[in-house]
Amino acid sequence: MIELERKHSLPTRIFHWVNAVALGIMIWSGILIYWAHDVYEIRIFGRTILKFFPSWFYTNPLWQIDHRLAEGMAWHFSALWIFALNGLAYVIYTAASGEWKHLVPNLSTPRDALHVVLHDLGIRKEPLPRAKFNGAQRIAYTGVVMMGAGSILSGIAIYKPVQFDWLRSLLGGYEAARLIHFLLTLGYVAFFVIHISQVVKAGWNNFRAMIIGVEARPIEVPSVVVAPAAMREESNS
């Protein structure tokens, strides 16, 4: 038999999908902005060995990222408001509803996360205990919320370095704030890759839960042993 188990509330599902779209737009538009000043590269003895994005990446006719700085900034700052307000609403809802108890790491989270990693690698064979979020998910999802706050603060520092001089100084200066913003973006990309791979591995049932809010869970029905007719007659006599 199949039992429908409540997994994600409606507000959580809305926050999740709005955040996914807003963050996707911000990463894409951020690349358009980065084209104008792509400073990150690996240099050895004064020679550039590897640029983060080679020139062909910008001029590829499939997406043609070059010379779209104004467009990128318009999209980036528009999506910023959605990303920031949606993130703030999510934090408030999680705190008010008590959902934070399932998300915020606790003392046993590091051990549980290690078990998840060993299980995914096939080293640990024991099935993971049933929980709304396992230890690895607690760390990842809480970390993403903190990364979001870091992206907003570092983004403000590099967008308005004069008006928010105190914030720029707090982050170590303009170059440090820009590097923090860039590294956090790489962190989102890594999170997306791992998150999507885990969703694929978990299967349709897990993905559907983030759409309709419930997860189908098989339940065992105790088997009923029927005694033969001869045995029943003996017991009755």
JSON list of C-alpha atoms in Angstrom, two decimals:
[
{"chain": "A", "resi": 1, "resn": "MET", "atom": "CA", "xyz": [0.00, 0.00, 0.00]},
{"chain": "A", "resi": 2, "resn": "ILE", "atom": "CA", "xyz": [1.01, 3.63, -0.55]},
{"chain": "A", "resi": 3, "resn": "GLU", "atom": "CA", "xyz": [0.68, 6.36, 2.04]},
{"chain": "A", "resi": 4, "resn": "LEU", "atom": "CA", "xyz": [0.92, 10.07, 1.20]},
{"chain": "A", "resi": 5, "resn": "GLU", "atom": "CA", "xyz": [3.24, 11.78, 3.66]},
{"chain": "A", "resi": 6, "resn": "ARG", "atom": "CA", "xyz": [3.31, 15.58, 3.98]},
{"chain": "A", "resi": 7, "resn": "LYS", "atom": "CA", "xyz": [6.78, 16.84, 3.08]},
{"chain": "A", "resi": 8, "resn": "HIS", "atom": "CA", "xyz": [6.84, 20.53, 2.10]},
{"chain": "A", "resi": 9, "resn": "SER", "atom": "CA", "xyz": [4.33, 23.27, 2.91]},
{"chain": "A", "resi": 10, "resn": "LEU", "atom": "CA", "xyz": [2.94, 25.55, 0.19]},
{"chain": "A", "resi": 11, "resn": "PRO", "atom": "CA", "xyz": [4.96, 28.62, 1.31]},
{"chain": "A", "resi": 12, "resn": "THR", "atom": "CA", "xyz": [8.18, 26.56, 1.32]},
{"chain": "A", "resi": 13, "resn": "ARG", "atom": "CA", "xyz": [7.51, 25.35, -2.22]},
{"chain": "A", "resi": 14, "resn": "ILE", "atom": "CA", "xyz": [6.79, 28.87, -3.45]},
{"chain": "A", "resi": 15, "resn": "PHE", "atom": "CA", "xyz": [9.94, 30.26, -1.83]},
{"chain": "A", "resi": 16, "resn": "HIS", "atom": "CA", "xyz": [11.99, 27.42, -3.33]},
{"chain": "A", "resi": 17, "resn": "TRP", "atom": "CA", "xyz": [10.88, 27.92, -6.94]},
{"chain": "A", "resi": 18, "resn": "VAL", "atom": "CA", "xyz": [10.95, 31.72, -6.82]},
{"chain": "A", "resi": 19, "resn": "ASN", "atom": "CA", "xyz": [14.48, 31.57, -5.42]},
{"chain": "A", "resi": 20, "resn": "ALA", "atom": "CA", "xyz": [15.58, 29.10, -8.11]},
{"chain": "A", "resi": 21, "resn": "VAL", "atom": "CA", "xyz": [14.35, 31.37, -10.92]},
{"chain": "A", "resi": 22, "resn": "ALA", "atom": "CA", "xyz": [15.70, 34.59, -9.36]},
{"chain": "A", "resi": 23, "resn": "LEU", "atom": "CA", "xyz": [19.10, 33.06, -8.64]},
{"chain": "A", "resi": 24, "resn": "GLY", "atom": "CA", "xyz": [19.31, 31.62, -12.15]},
{"chain": "A", "resi": 25, "resn": "ILE", "atom": "CA", "xyz": [18.65, 35.07, -13.62]},
{"chain": "A", "resi": 26, "resn": "MET", "atom": "CA", "xyz": [21.23, 36.65, -11.34]},
{"chain": "A", "resi": 27, "resn": "ILE", "atom": "CA", "xyz": [23.94, 34.16, -12.29]},
{"chain": "A", "resi": 28, "resn": "TRP", "atom": "CA", "xyz": [23.23, 34.60, -16.00]},
{"chain": "A", "resi": 29, "resn": "SER", "atom": "CA", "xyz": [23.12, 38.40, -15.79]},
{"chain": "A", "resi": 30, "resn": "GLY", "atom": "CA", "xyz": [26.21, 38.35, -13.57]},
{"chain": "A", "resi": 31, "resn": "ILE", "atom": "CA", "xyz": [28.15, 36.73, -16.40]},
{"chain": "A", "resi": 32, "resn": "LEU", "atom": "CA", "xyz": [27.04, 39.58, -18.70]},
{"chain": "A", "resi": 33, "resn": "ILE", "atom": "CA", "xyz": [28.43, 42.03, -16.14]},
{"chain": "A", "resi": 34, "resn": "TYR", "atom": "CA", "xyz": [31.62, 40.08, -15.57]},
{"chain": "A", "resi": 35, "resn": "TRP", "atom": "CA", "xyz": [32.46, 40.33, -19.28]},
{"chain": "A", "resi": 36, "resn": "ALA", "atom": "CA", "xyz": [33.22, 44.04, -18.87]},
{"chain": "A", "resi": 37, "resn": "HIS", "atom": "CA", "xyz": [36.02, 43.38, -16.38]},
{"chain": "A", "resi": 38, "resn": "ASP", "atom": "CA", "xyz": [37.01, 39.71, -16.26]},
{"chain": "A", "resi": 39, "resn": "VAL", "atom": "CA", "xyz": [39.97, 40.03, -13.95]},
{"chain": "A", "resi": 40, "resn": "TYR", "atom": "CA", "xyz": [40.25, 36.53, -12.57]},
{"chain": "A", "resi": 41, "resn": "GLU", "atom": "CA", "xyz": [42.92, 34.39, -14.15]},
{"chain": "A", "resi": 42, "resn": "ILE", "atom": "CA", "xyz": [45.89, 32.18, -13.31]},
{"chain": "A", "resi": 43, "resn": "ARG", "atom": "CA", "xyz": [49.26, 33.83, -13.99]},
{"chain": "A", "resi": 44, "resn": "ILE", "atom": "CA", "xyz": [52.71, 32.28, -13.76]},
{"chain": "A", "resi": 45, "resn": "PHE", "atom": "CA", "xyz": [55.84, 34.43, -14.13]},
{"chain": "A", "resi": 46, "resn": "GLY", "atom": "CA", "xyz": [53.70, 37.30, -15.39]},
{"chain": "A", "resi": 47, "resn": "ARG", "atom": "CA", "xyz": [52.06, 35.24, -18.15]},
{"chain": "A", "resi": 48, "resn": "THR", "atom": "CA", "xyz": [48.39, 34.36, -18.25]},
{"chain": "A", "resi": 49, "resn": "ILE", "atom": "CA", "xyz": [48.03, 30.59, -18.20]},
{"chain": "A", "resi": 50, "resn": "LEU", "atom": "CA", "xyz": [44.26, 30.34, -17.79]},
{"chain": "A", "resi": 51, "resn": "LYS", "atom": "CA", "xyz": [41.45, 32.89, -17.83]},
{"chain": "A", "resi": 52, "resn": "PHE", "atom": "CA", "xyz": [38.30, 31.97, -16.01]},
{"chain": "A", "resi": 53, "resn": "PHE", "atom": "CA", "xyz": [36.24, 32.56, -19.15]},
{"chain": "A", "resi": 54, "resn": "PRO", "atom": "CA", "xyz": [38.17, 32.39, -22.45]},
{"chain": "A", "resi": 55, "resn": "SER", "atom": "CA", "xyz": [37.32, 34.88, -25.19]},
{"chain": "A", "resi": 56, "resn": "TRP", "atom": "CA", "xyz": [35.42, 32.33, -27.27]},
{"chain": "A", "resi": 57, "resn": "PHE", "atom": "CA", "xyz": [33.00, 31.85, -24.38]},
{"chain": "A", "resi": 58, "resn": "TYR", "atom": "CA", "xyz": [31.84, 35.46, -24.65]},
{"chain": "A", "resi": 59, "resn": "THR", "atom": "CA", "xyz": [31.55, 35.56, -28.44]},
{"chain": "A", "resi": 60, "resn": "ASN", "atom": "CA", "xyz": [29.92, 32.17, -28.96]},
{"chain": "A", "resi": 61, "resn": "PRO", "atom": "CA", "xyz": [26.92, 32.83, -31.26]},
{"chain": "A", "resi": 62, "resn": "LEU", "atom": "CA", "xyz": [24.72, 30.49, -29.21]},
{"chain": "A", "resi": 63, "resn": "TRP", "atom": "CA", "xyz": [24.56, 33.01, -26.34]},
{"chain": "A", "resi": 64, "resn": "GLN", "atom": "CA", "xyz": [26.85, 35.96, -27.31]},
{"chain": "A", "resi": 65, "resn": "ILE", "atom": "CA", "xyz": [27.58, 37.41, -23.89]},
{"chain": "A", "resi": 66, "resn": "ASP", "atom": "CA", "xyz": [29.91, 40.22, -24.97]},
{"chain": "A", "resi": 67, "resn": "HIS", "atom": "CA", "xyz": [28.77, 43.89, -25.11]},
{"chain": "A", "resi": 68, "resn": "ARG", "atom": "CA", "xyz": [25.66, 43.30, -23.01]},
{"chain": "A", "resi": 69, "resn": "LEU", "atom": "CA", "xyz": [26.76, 45.08, -19.83]},
{"chain": "A", "resi": 70, "resn": "ALA", "atom": "CA", "xyz": [23.75, 47.43, -19.57]},
{"chain": "A", "resi": 71, "resn": "GLU", "atom": "CA", "xyz": [21.34, 44.57, -20.17]},
{"chain": "A", "resi": 72, "resn": "GLY", "atom": "CA", "xyz": [23.10, 42.44, -17.58]},
{"chain": "A", "resi": 73, "resn": "MET", "atom": "CA", "xyz": [22.97, 45.18, -14.95]},
{"chain": "A", "resi": 74, "resn": "ALA", "atom": "CA", "xyz": [19.26, 45.79, -15.59]},
{"chain": "A", "resi": 75, "resn": "TRP", "atom": "CA", "xyz": [18.43, 42.10, -15.19]},
{"chain": "A", "resi": 76, "resn": "HIS", "atom": "CA", "xyz": [20.77, 41.69, -12.22]},
{"chain": "A", "resi": 77, "resn": "PHE", "atom": "CA", "xyz": [19.33, 44.51, -10.13]},
{"chain": "A", "resi": 78, "resn": "SER", "atom": "CA", "xyz": [15.75, 43.61, -11.03]},
{"chain": "A", "resi": 79, "resn": "ALA", "atom": "CA", "xyz": [16.23, 40.00, -9.94]},
{"chain": "A", "resi": 80, "resn": "LEU", "atom": "CA", "xyz": [18.08, 41.21, -6.84]},
{"chain": "A", "resi": 81, "resn": "TRP", "atom": "CA", "xyz": [14.88, 42.61, -5.33]},
{"chain": "A", "resi": 82, "resn": "ILE", "atom": "CA", "xyz": [13.02, 39.36, -5.91]},
{"chain": "A", "resi": 83, "resn": "PHE", "atom": "CA", "xyz": [15.93, 37.31, -4.54]},
{"chain": "A", "resi": 84, "resn": "ALA", "atom": "CA", "xyz": [16.34, 39.50, -1.43]},
{"chain": "A", "resi": 85, "resn": "LEU", "atom": "CA", "xyz": [12.65, 39.88, -0.56]},
{"chain": "A", "resi": 86, "resn": "ASN", "atom": "CA", "xyz": [11.92, 36.22, -1.21]},
{"chain": "A", "resi": 87, "resn": "GLY", "atom": "CA", "xyz": [14.88, 35.20, 0.94]},
{"chain": "A", "resi": 88, "resn": "LEU", "atom": "CA", "xyz": [13.80, 37.50, 3.77]},
{"chain": "A", "resi": 89, "resn": "ALA", "atom": "CA", "xyz": [10.24, 36.18, 3.63]},
{"chain": "A", "resi": 90, "resn": "TYR", "atom": "CA", "xyz": [11.56, 32.61, 3.69]},
{"chain": "A", "resi": 91, "resn": "VAL", "atom": "CA", "xyz": [13.69, 33.25, 6.79]},
{"chain": "A", "resi": 92, "resn": "ILE", "atom": "CA", "xyz": [10.76, 34.91, 8.60]},
{"chain": "A", "resi": 93, "resn": "TYR", "atom": "CA", "xyz": [8.39, 32.09, 7.67]},
{"chain": "A", "resi": 94, "resn": "THR", "atom": "CA", "xyz": [10.88, 29.39, 8.67]},
{"chain": "A", "resi": 95, "resn": "ALA", "atom": "CA", "xyz": [11.43, 31.03, 12.05]},
{"chain": "A", "resi": 96, "resn": "ALA", "atom": "CA", "xyz": [7.73, 31.70, 12.73]},
{"chain": "A", "resi": 97, "resn": "SER", "atom": "CA", "xyz": [6.44, 28.30, 11.60]},
{"chain": "A", "resi": 98, "resn": "GLY", "atom": "CA", "xyz": [9.00, 26.23, 13.47]},
{"chain": "A", "resi": 99, "resn": "GLU", "atom": "CA", "xyz": [10.40, 24.77, 10.24]},
{"chain": "A", "resi": 100, "resn": "TRP", "atom": "CA", "xyz": [13.84, 25.92, 11.39]},
{"chain": "A", "resi": 101, "resn": "LYS", "atom": "CA", "xyz": [13.93, 22.91, 13.74]},
{"chain": "A", "resi": 102, "resn": "HIS", "atom": "CA", "xyz": [14.19, 20.64, 10.68]},
{"chain": "A", "resi": 103, "resn": "LEU", "atom": "CA", "xyz": [16.75, 22.82, 8.89]},
{"chain": "A", "resi": 104, "resn": "VAL", "atom": "CA", "xyz": [19.20, 24.38, 11.32]},
{"chain": "A", "resi": 105, "resn": "PRO", "atom": "CA", "xyz": [22.18, 22.11, 12.09]},
{"chain": "A", "resi": 106, "resn": "ASN", "atom": "CA", "xyz": [22.45, 20.70, 15.62]},
{"chain": "A", "resi": 107, "resn": "LEU", "atom": "CA", "xyz": [25.12, 18.81, 17.54]},
{"chain": "A", "resi": 108, "resn": "SER", "atom": "CA", "xyz": [24.44, 15.54, 15.72]},
{"chain": "A", "resi": 109, "resn": "THR", "atom": "CA", "xyz": [24.40, 17.10, 12.25]},
{"chain": "A", "resi": 110, "resn": "PRO", "atom": "CA", "xyz": [28.13, 16.64, 11.43]},
{"chain": "A", "resi": 111, "resn": "ARG", "atom": "CA", "xyz": [27.93, 12.93, 12.29]},
{"chain": "A", "resi": 112, "resn": "ASP", "atom": "CA", "xyz": [24.70, 12.51, 10.32]},
{"chain": "A", "resi": 113, "resn": "ALA", "atom": "CA", "xyz": [26.20, 14.37, 7.35]},
{"chain": "A", "resi": 114, "resn": "LEU", "atom": "CA", "xyz": [29.21, 12.07, 7.37]},
{"chain": "A", "resi": 115, "resn": "HIS", "atom": "CA", "xyz": [26.89, 9.06, 7.30]},
{"chain": "A", "resi": 116, "resn": "VAL", "atom": "CA", "xyz": [25.07, 10.54, 4.30]},
{"chain": "A", "resi": 117, "resn": "VAL", "atom": "CA", "xyz": [28.34, 11.05, 2.41]},
{"chain": "A", "resi": 118, "resn": "LEU", "atom": "CA", "xyz": [29.52, 7.51, 3.20]},
{"chain": "A", "resi": 119, "resn": "HIS", "atom": "CA", "xyz": [26.14, 6.14, 2.13]},
{"chain": "A", "resi": 120, "resn": "ASP", "atom": "CA", "xyz": [26.21, 8.03, -1.17]},
{"chain": "A", "resi": 121, "resn": "LEU", "atom": "CA", "xyz": [29.73, 6.76, -1.84]},
{"chain": "A", "resi": 122, "resn": "GLY", "atom": "CA", "xyz": [28.57, 3.19, -1.21]},
{"chain": "A", "resi": 123, "resn": "ILE", "atom": "CA", "xyz": [30.86, 2.77, 1.80]},
{"chain": "A", "resi": 124, "resn": "ARG", "atom": "CA", "xyz": [28.09, 2.70, 4.39]},
{"chain": "A", "resi": 125, "resn": "LYS", "atom": "CA", "xyz": [25.41, 0.15, 3.52]},
{"chain": "A", "resi": 126, "resn": "GLU", "atom": "CA", "xyz": [22.94, 0.83, 6.33]},
{"chain": "A", "resi": 127, "resn": "PRO", "atom": "CA", "xyz": [19.86, 2.76, 5.15]},
{"chain": "A", "resi": 128, "resn": "LEU", "atom": "CA", "xyz": [19.66, 6.35, 6.32]},
{"chain": "A", "resi": 129, "resn": "PRO", "atom": "CA", "xyz": [17.11, 7.11, 9.06]},
{"chain": "A", "resi": 130, "resn": "ARG", "atom": "CA", "xyz": [13.91, 8.74, 7.87]},
{"chain": "A", "resi": 131, "resn": "ALA", "atom": "CA", "xyz": [13.94, 12.48, 8.43]},
{"chain": "A", "resi": 132, "resn": "LYS", "atom": "CA", "xyz": [12.57, 15.54, 6.68]},
{"chain": "A", "resi": 133, "resn": "PHE", "atom": "CA", "xyz": [16.13, 16.72, 6.02]},
{"chain": "A", "resi": 134, "resn": "ASN", "atom": "CA", "xyz": [19.27, 14.69, 6.66]},
{"chain": "A", "resi": 135, "resn": "GLY", "atom": "CA", "xyz": [22.47, 16.10, 8.11]},
{"chain": "A", "resi": 136, "resn": "ALA", "atom": "CA", "xyz": [24.01, 16.97, 4.75]},
{"chain": "A", "resi": 137, "resn": "GLN", "atom": "CA", "xyz": [20.86, 18.79, 3.67]},
{"chain": "A", "resi": 138, "resn": "ARG", "atom": "CA", "xyz": [20.73, 20.76, 6.92]},
{"chain": "A", "resi": 139, "resn": "ILE", "atom": "CA", "xyz": [24.27, 22.01, 6.34]},
{"chain": "A", "resi": 140, "resn": "ALA", "atom": "CA", "xyz": [23.73, 22.71, 2.63]},
{"chain": "A", "resi": 141, "resn": "TYR", "atom": "CA", "xyz": [20.38, 24.52, 2.94]},
{"chain": "A", "resi": 142, "resn": "THR", "atom": "CA", "xyz": [21.44, 26.60, 5.94]},
{"chain": "A", "resi": 143, "resn": "GLY", "atom": "CA", "xyz": [24.68, 27.40, 4.14]},
{"chain": "A", "resi": 144, "resn": "VAL", "atom": "CA", "xyz": [22.81, 28.61, 1.05]},
{"chain": "A", "resi": 145, "resn": "VAL", "atom": "CA", "xyz": [20.77, 31.03, 3.18]},
{"chain": "A", "resi": 146, "resn": "MET", "atom": "CA", "xyz": [23.99, 32.44, 4.65]},
{"chain": "A", "resi": 147, "resn": "MET", "atom": "CA", "xyz": [25.51, 32.62, 1.17]},
{"chain": "A", "resi": 148, "resn": "GLY", "atom": "CA", "xyz": [22.49, 34.62, 0.02]},
{"chain": "A", "resi": 149, "resn": "ALA", "atom": "CA", "xyz": [23.06, 37.17, 2.76]},
{"chain": "A", "resi": 150, "resn": "GLY", "atom": "CA", "xyz": [26.74, 37.33, 1.82]},
{"chain": "A", "resi": 151, "resn": "SER", "atom": "CA", "xyz": [25.92, 37.87, -1.85]},
{"chain": "A", "resi": 152, "resn": "ILE", "atom": "CA", "xyz": [23.58, 40.74, -1.07]},
{"chain": "A", "resi": 153, "resn": "LEU", "atom": "CA", "xyz": [26.03, 42.47, 1.27]},
{"chain": "A", "resi": 154, "resn": "SER", "atom": "CA", "xyz": [29.05, 42.03, -1.01]},
{"chain": "A", "resi": 155, "resn": "GLY", "atom": "CA", "xyz": [26.95, 43.09, -4.02]},
{"chain": "A", "resi": 156, "resn": "ILE", "atom": "CA", "xyz": [25.91, 46.30, -2.29]},
{"chain": "A", "resi": 157, "resn": "ALA", "atom": "CA", "xyz": [29.54, 46.98, -1.35]},
{"chain": "A", "resi": 158, "resn": "ILE", "atom": "CA", "xyz": [30.77, 46.76, -4.96]},
{"chain": "A", "resi": 159, "resn": "TYR", "atom": "CA", "xyz": [27.73, 48.51, -6.46]},
{"chain": "A", "resi": 160, "resn": "LYS", "atom": "CA", "xyz": [27.78, 51.50, -4.09]},
{"chain": "A", "resi": 161, "resn": "PRO", "atom": "CA", "xyz": [31.34, 51.51, -2.69]},
{"chain": "A", "resi": 162, "resn": "VAL", "atom": "CA", "xyz": [31.22, 55.22, -1.76]},
{"chain": "A", "resi": 163, "resn": "GLN", "atom": "CA", "xyz": [27.74, 55.32, -0.21]},
{"chain": "A", "resi": 164, "resn": "PHE", "atom": "CA", "xyz": [28.44, 52.10, 1.71]},
{"chain": "A", "resi": 165, "resn": "ASP", "atom": "CA", "xyz": [32.07, 52.74, 2.51]},
{"chain": "A", "resi": 166, "resn": "TRP", "atom": "CA", "xyz": [31.70, 51.15, 5.96]},
{"chain": "A", "resi": 167, "resn": "LEU", "atom": "CA", "xyz": [30.44, 47.92, 4.41]},
{"chain": "A", "resi": 168, "resn": "ARG", "atom": "CA", "xyz": [33.17, 47.90, 1.79]},
{"chain": "A", "resi": 169, "resn": "SER", "atom": "CA", "xyz": [35.79, 48.38, 4.51]},
{"chain": "A", "resi": 170, "resn": "LEU", "atom": "CA", "xyz": [34.19, 45.69, 6.65]},
{"chain": "A", "resi": 171, "resn": "LEU", "atom": "CA", "xyz": [34.56, 43.21, 3.78]},
{"chain": "A", "resi": 172, "resn": "GLY", "atom": "CA", "xyz": [38.22, 44.09, 3.29]},
{"chain": "A", "resi": 173, "resn": "GLY", "atom": "CA", "xyz": [37.93, 46.66, 0.50]},
{"chain": "A", "resi": 174, "resn": "TYR", "atom": "CA", "xyz": [36.47, 46.75, -3.00]},
{"chain": "A", "resi": 175, "resn": "GLU", "atom": "CA", "xyz": [38.63, 43.98, -4.49]},
{"chain": "A", "resi": 176, "resn": "ALA", "atom": "CA", "xyz": [37.97, 41.66, -1.55]},
{"chain": "A", "resi": 177, "resn": "ALA", "atom": "CA", "xyz": [34.21, 42.31, -1.73]},
{"chain": "A", "resi": 178, "resn": "ARG", "atom": "CA", "xyz": [34.23, 41.59, -5.47]},
{"chain": "A", "resi": 179, "resn": "LEU", "atom": "CA", "xyz": [36.14, 38.36, -4.94]},
{"chain": "A", "resi": 180, "resn": "ILE", "atom": "CA", "xyz": [33.70, 37.30, -2.20]},
{"chain": "A", "resi": 181, "resn": "HIS", "atom": "CA", "xyz": [30.78, 38.00, -4.54]},
{"chain": "A", "resi": 182, "resn": "PHE", "atom": "CA", "xyz": [32.44, 35.99, -7.30]},
{"chain": "A", "resi": 183, "resn": "LEU", "atom": "CA", "xyz": [33.31, 33.01, -5.09]},
{"chain": "A", "resi": 184, "resn": "LEU", "atom": "CA", "xyz": [29.78, 32.89, -3.71]},
{"chain": "A", "resi": 185, "resn": "THR", "atom": "CA", "xyz": [28.49, 32.67, -7.28]},
{"chain": "A", "resi": 186, "resn": "LEU", "atom": "CA", "xyz": [30.76, 29.69, -7.89]},
{"chain": "A", "resi": 187, "resn": "GLY", "atom": "CA", "xyz": [29.34, 28.22, -4.69]},
{"chain": "A", "resi": 188, "resn": "TYR", "atom": "CA", "xyz": [25.79, 28.51, -6.05]},
{"chain": "A", "resi": 189, "resn": "VAL", "atom": "CA", "xyz": [26.80, 26.75, -9.25]},
{"chain": "A", "resi": 190, "resn": "ALA", "atom": "CA", "xyz": [28.41, 23.93, -7.28]},
{"chain": "A", "resi": 191, "resn": "PHE", "atom": "CA", "xyz": [25.31, 23.70, -5.10]},
{"chain": "A", "resi": 192, "resn": "PHE", "atom": "CA", "xyz": [23.07, 23.51, -8.18]},
{"chain": "A", "resi": 193, "resn": "VAL", "atom": "CA", "xyz": [25.11, 20.67, -9.67]},
{"chain": "A", "resi": 194, "resn": "ILE", "atom": "CA", "xyz": [25.12, 18.65, -6.45]},
{"chain": "A", "resi": 195, "resn": "HIS", "atom": "CA", "xyz": [21.49, 19.44, -5.63]},
{"chain": "A", "resi": 196, "resn": "ILE", "atom": "CA", "xyz": [20.17, 18.47, -9.06]},
{"chain": "A", "resi": 197, "resn": "SER", "atom": "CA", "xyz": [22.25, 15.28, -9.11]},
{"chain": "A", "resi": 198, "resn": "GLN", "atom": "CA", "xyz": [20.83, 14.32, -5.71]},
{"chain": "A", "resi": 199, "resn": "VAL", "atom": "CA", "xyz": [17.28, 15.03, -6.90]},
{"chain": "A", "resi": 200, "resn": "VAL", "atom": "CA", "xyz": [17.82, 12.83, -9.94]},
{"chain": "A", "resi": 201, "resn": "LYS", "atom": "CA", "xyz": [19.25, 10.10, -7.73]},
{"chain": "A", "resi": 202, "resn": "ALA", "atom": "CA", "xyz": [16.32, 10.32, -5.30]},
{"chain": "A", "resi": 203, "resn": "GLY", "atom": "CA", "xyz": [13.83, 9.96, -8.14]},
{"chain": "A", "resi": 204, "resn": "TRP", "atom": "CA", "xyz": [10.51, 11.40, -9.22]},
{"chain": "A", "resi": 205, "resn": "ASN", "atom": "CA", "xyz": [8.86, 10.89, -5.85]},
{"chain": "A", "resi": 206, "resn": "ASN", "atom": "CA", "xyz": [11.24, 13.33, -4.18]},
{"chain": "A", "resi": 207, "resn": "PHE", "atom": "CA", "xyz": [10.93, 15.91, -6.97]},
{"chain": "A", "resi": 208, "resn": "ARG", "atom": "CA", "xyz": [7.14, 15.67, -6.95]},
{"chain": "A", "resi": 209, "resn": "ALA", "atom": "CA", "xyz": [7.11, 16.47, -3.23]},
{"chain": "A", "resi": 210, "resn": "MET", "atom": "CA", "xyz": [8.53, 19.93, -4.00]},
{"chain": "A", "resi": 211, "resn": "ILE", "atom": "CA", "xyz": [5.67, 20.47, -6.45]},
{"chain": "A", "resi": 212, "resn": "ILE", "atom": "CA", "xyz": [2.58, 19.09, -4.70]},
{"chain": "A", "resi": 213, "resn": "GLY", "atom": "CA", "xyz": [3.93, 18.96, -1.15]},
{"chain": "A", "resi": 214, "resn": "VAL", "atom": "CA", "xyz": [3.47, 15.26, -0.41]},
{"chain": "A", "resi": 215, "resn": "GLU", "atom": "CA", "xyz": [5.62, 12.20, -0.89]},
{"chain": "A", "resi": 216, "resn": "ALA", "atom": "CA", "xyz": [4.36, 8.69, -1.59]},
{"chain": "A", "resi": 217, "resn": "ARG", "atom": "CA", "xyz": [5.68, 6.24, 0.96]},
{"chain": "A", "resi": 218, "resn": "PRO", "atom": "CA", "xyz": [5.10, 2.47, 0.81]},
{"chain": "A", "resi": 219, "resn": "ILE", "atom": "CA", "xyz": [3.76, 0.95, 4.02]},
{"chain": "A", "resi": 220, "resn": "GLU", "atom": "CA", "xyz": [3.84, -2.67, 5.02]},
{"chain": "A", "resi": 221, "resn": "VAL", "atom": "CA", "xyz": [0.54, -4.39, 5.63]},
{"chain": "A", "resi": 222, "resn": "PRO", "atom": "CA", "xyz": [0.76, -7.17, 8.22]},
{"chain": "A", "resi": 223, "resn": "SER", "atom": "CA", "xyz": [0.08, -10.49, 6.58]},
{"chain": "A", "resi": 224, "resn": "VAL", "atom": "CA", "xyz": [-2.83, -12.57, 7.87]},
{"chain": "A", "resi": 225, "resn": "VAL", "atom": "CA", "xyz": [-2.22, -16.30, 8.12]},
{"chain": "A", "resi": 226, "resn": "VAL", "atom": "CA", "xyz": [-5.33, -18.33, 7.28]},
{"chain": "A", "resi": 227, "resn": "ALA", "atom": "CA", "xyz": [-5.39, -21.77, 8.90]},
{"chain": "A", "resi": 228, "resn": "PRO", "atom": "CA", "xyz": [-6.46, -24.76, 6.77]},
{"chain": "A", "resi": 229, "resn": "ALA", "atom": "CA", "xyz": [-10.02, -25.97, 7.15]},
{"chain": "A", "resi": 230, "resn": "ALA", "atom": "CA", "xyz": [-9.00, -29.17, 8.98]},
{"chain": "A", "resi": 231, "resn": "MET", "atom": "CA", "xyz": [-7.07, -27.21, 11.59]},
{"chain": "A", "resi": 232, "resn": "ARG", "atom": "CA", "xyz": [-9.97, -24.82, 12.10]},
{"chain": "A", "resi": 233, "resn": "GLU", "atom": "CA", "xyz": [-12.35, -27.73, 12.67]},
{"chain": "A", "resi": 234, "resn": "GLU", "atom": "CA", "xyz": [-10.00, -29.27, 15.28]},
{"chain": "A", "resi": 235, "resn": "SER", "atom": "CA", "xyz": [-9.74, -25.98, 17.13]},
{"chain": "A", "resi": 236, "resn": "ASN", "atom": "CA", "xyz": [-13.51, -25.60, 17.16]},
{"chain": "A", "resi": 237, "resn": "SER", "atom": "CA", "xyz": [-14.16, -29.15, 18.45]}
]
